[in-house]
Amino acid sequence: MYTDEFETVLRSEYDAILARRKALGVDASKDAGGGKPDSVAKGDPAWLFGVALSGGGIRSASFCLGALQALDQYKLIPRI
């Protein structure tokens, strides 16, 4: 079924992410942000976000590692 309704597409993508995480045995409902209240309720697609890392050199790899370490420090990795 084709639709260009943003909410329908967003919900469909979110459901696909949850299904994949369930198939992999990954808990998509872990607390993030160090137990601090999140501004977006879990179960809402806006709770997730994506990360794209690019580059092929040592500087890029170092930067990407630092970015991932910062996300981990704030316990945001489960939201990716």
PDB file of C-alpha atoms in Angstrom:
ATOM      1  CA  MET A   1       0.000   0.000   0.000  1.00  0.00           C
ATOM      2  CA  TYR A   2       1.425   3.356  -1.039  1.00  0.00           C
ATOM      3  CA  THR A   3       0.885   6.467   1.016  1.00  0.00           C
ATOM      4  CA  ASP A   4       2.554   9.826   1.191  1.00  0.00           C
ATOM      5  CA  GLU A   5       1.119  10.634   4.624  1.00  0.00           C
ATOM      6  CA  PHE A   6       4.075  11.394   6.886  1.00  0.00           C
ATOM      7  CA  GLU A   7       2.517   9.945  10.044  1.00  0.00           C
ATOM      8  CA  THR A   8       1.687   6.675   8.294  1.00  0.00           C
ATOM      9  CA  VAL A   9       5.204   6.307   6.893  1.00  0.00           C
ATOM     10  CA  LEU A  10       6.788   7.235  10.245  1.00  0.00           C
ATOM     11  CA  ARG A  11       4.668   4.707  12.149  1.00  0.00           C
ATOM     12  CA  SER A  12       5.443   2.003   9.567  1.00  0.00           C
ATOM     13  CA  GLU A  13       9.197   2.645   9.830  1.00  0.00           C
ATOM     14  CA  TYR A  14       9.016   2.646  13.635  1.00  0.00           C
ATOM     15  CA  ASP A  15       7.149  -0.675  13.615  1.00  0.00           C
ATOM     16  CA  ALA A  16       9.826  -2.126  11.303  1.00  0.00           C
ATOM     17  CA  ILE A  17      12.583  -0.959  13.682  1.00  0.00           C
ATOM     18  CA  LEU A  18      10.823  -2.541  16.659  1.00  0.00           C
ATOM     19  CA  ALA A  19      10.290  -5.807  14.751  1.00  0.00           C
ATOM     20  CA  ARG A  20      13.974  -5.946  13.780  1.00  0.00           C
ATOM     21  CA  ARG A  21      15.111  -5.235  17.326  1.00  0.00           C
ATOM     22  CA  LYS A  22      12.768  -7.917  18.646  1.00  0.00           C
ATOM     23  CA  ALA A  23      14.134 -10.427  16.104  1.00  0.00           C
ATOM     24  CA  LEU A  24      17.686  -9.571  17.213  1.00  0.00           C
ATOM     25  CA  GLY A  25      16.786  -9.793  20.896  1.00  0.00           C
ATOM     26  CA  VAL A  26      17.511  -6.109  21.481  1.00  0.00           C
ATOM     27  CA  ASP A  27      15.389  -4.368  24.117  1.00  0.00           C
ATOM     28  CA  ALA A  28      14.077  -1.192  22.497  1.00  0.00           C
ATOM     29  CA  SER A  29      12.505   0.041  25.725  1.00  0.00           C
ATOM     30  CA  LYS A  30      15.639   0.524  27.834  1.00  0.00           C
ATOM     31  CA  ASP A  31      15.883   3.741  29.798  1.00  0.00           C
ATOM     32  CA  ALA A  32      18.031   6.347  28.115  1.00  0.00           C
ATOM     33  CA  GLY A  33      19.499   9.569  29.348  1.00  0.00           C
ATOM     34  CA  GLY A  34      20.730   8.255  32.674  1.00  0.00           C
ATOM     35  CA  GLY A  35      17.237   7.696  34.044  1.00  0.00           C
ATOM     36  CA  LYS A  36      16.266  11.311  33.553  1.00  0.00           C
ATOM     37  CA  PRO A  37      12.757  11.882  32.213  1.00  0.00           C
ATOM     38  CA  ASP A  38      12.677  12.018  28.451  1.00  0.00           C
ATOM     39  CA  SER A  39      10.809  14.810  26.731  1.00  0.00           C
ATOM     40  CA  VAL A  40       9.333  12.275  24.325  1.00  0.00           C
ATOM     41  CA  ALA A  41       7.348   9.288  25.534  1.00  0.00           C
ATOM     42  CA  LYS A  42       8.704   5.857  24.714  1.00  0.00           C
ATOM     43  CA  GLY A  43       6.540   4.127  22.167  1.00  0.00           C
ATOM     44  CA  ASP A  44       6.641   7.285  20.088  1.00  0.00           C
ATOM     45  CA  PRO A  45       8.810   7.143  16.941  1.00  0.00           C
ATOM     46  CA  ALA A  46      10.404  10.460  17.915  1.00  0.00           C
ATOM     47  CA  TRP A  47      12.102   8.617  20.795  1.00  0.00           C
ATOM     48  CA  LEU A  48      14.515   6.991  18.312  1.00  0.00           C
ATOM     49  CA  PHE A  49      17.132   8.703  16.211  1.00  0.00           C
ATOM     50  CA  GLY A  50      19.674   7.635  13.643  1.00  0.00           C
ATOM     51  CA  VAL A  51      23.389   8.236  13.408  1.00  0.00           C
ATOM     52  CA  ALA A  52      25.366   8.354  10.166  1.00  0.00           C
ATOM     53  CA  LEU A  53      29.143   8.217  10.373  1.00  0.00           C
ATOM     54  CA  SER A  54      31.343   8.828   7.365  1.00  0.00           C
ATOM     55  CA  GLY A  55      34.962   8.981   6.375  1.00  0.00           C
ATOM     56  CA  GLY A  56      37.861   6.701   5.710  1.00  0.00           C
ATOM     57  CA  GLY A  57      40.867   8.158   7.459  1.00  0.00           C
ATOM     58  CA  ILE A  58      42.271   8.129  10.958  1.00  0.00           C
ATOM     59  CA  ARG A  59      40.959  11.634  11.722  1.00  0.00           C
ATOM     60  CA  SER A  60      37.463  10.635  10.697  1.00  0.00           C
ATOM     61  CA  ALA A  61      37.670   7.406  12.694  1.00  0.00           C
ATOM     62  CA  SER A  62      38.852   9.329  15.767  1.00  0.00           C
ATOM     63  CA  PHE A  63      36.031  11.846  15.446  1.00  0.00           C
ATOM     64  CA  CYS A  64      33.415   9.122  14.965  1.00  0.00           C
ATOM     65  CA  LEU A  65      34.740   7.213  17.979  1.00  0.00           C
ATOM     66  CA  GLY A  66      34.474  10.370  20.084  1.00  0.00           C
ATOM     67  CA  ALA A  67      30.922  10.989  18.899  1.00  0.00           C
ATOM     68  CA  LEU A  68      29.881   7.434  19.788  1.00  0.00           C
ATOM     69  CA  GLN A  69      31.624   7.638  23.164  1.00  0.00           C
ATOM     70  CA  ALA A  70      29.721  10.849  23.942  1.00  0.00           C
ATOM     71  CA  LEU A  71      26.426   9.179  23.026  1.00  0.00           C
ATOM     72  CA  ASP A  72      27.360   6.243  25.251  1.00  0.00           C
ATOM     73  CA  GLN A  73      28.317   8.548  28.135  1.00  0.00           C
ATOM     74  CA  TYR A  74      24.797   9.985  28.109  1.00  0.00           C
ATOM     75  CA  LYS A  75      23.270   6.504  27.666  1.00  0.00           C
ATOM     76  CA  LEU A  76      21.765   7.395  24.298  1.00  0.00           C
ATOM     77  CA  ILE A  77      23.069   4.373  22.369  1.00  0.00           C
ATOM     78  CA  PRO A  78      19.871   2.318  23.024  1.00  0.00           C
ATOM     79  CA  ARG A  79      17.863   5.016  21.226  1.00  0.00           C
ATOM     80  CA  ILE A  80      19.777   4.575  17.973  1.00  0.00           C
TER      81      ILE A  80
END
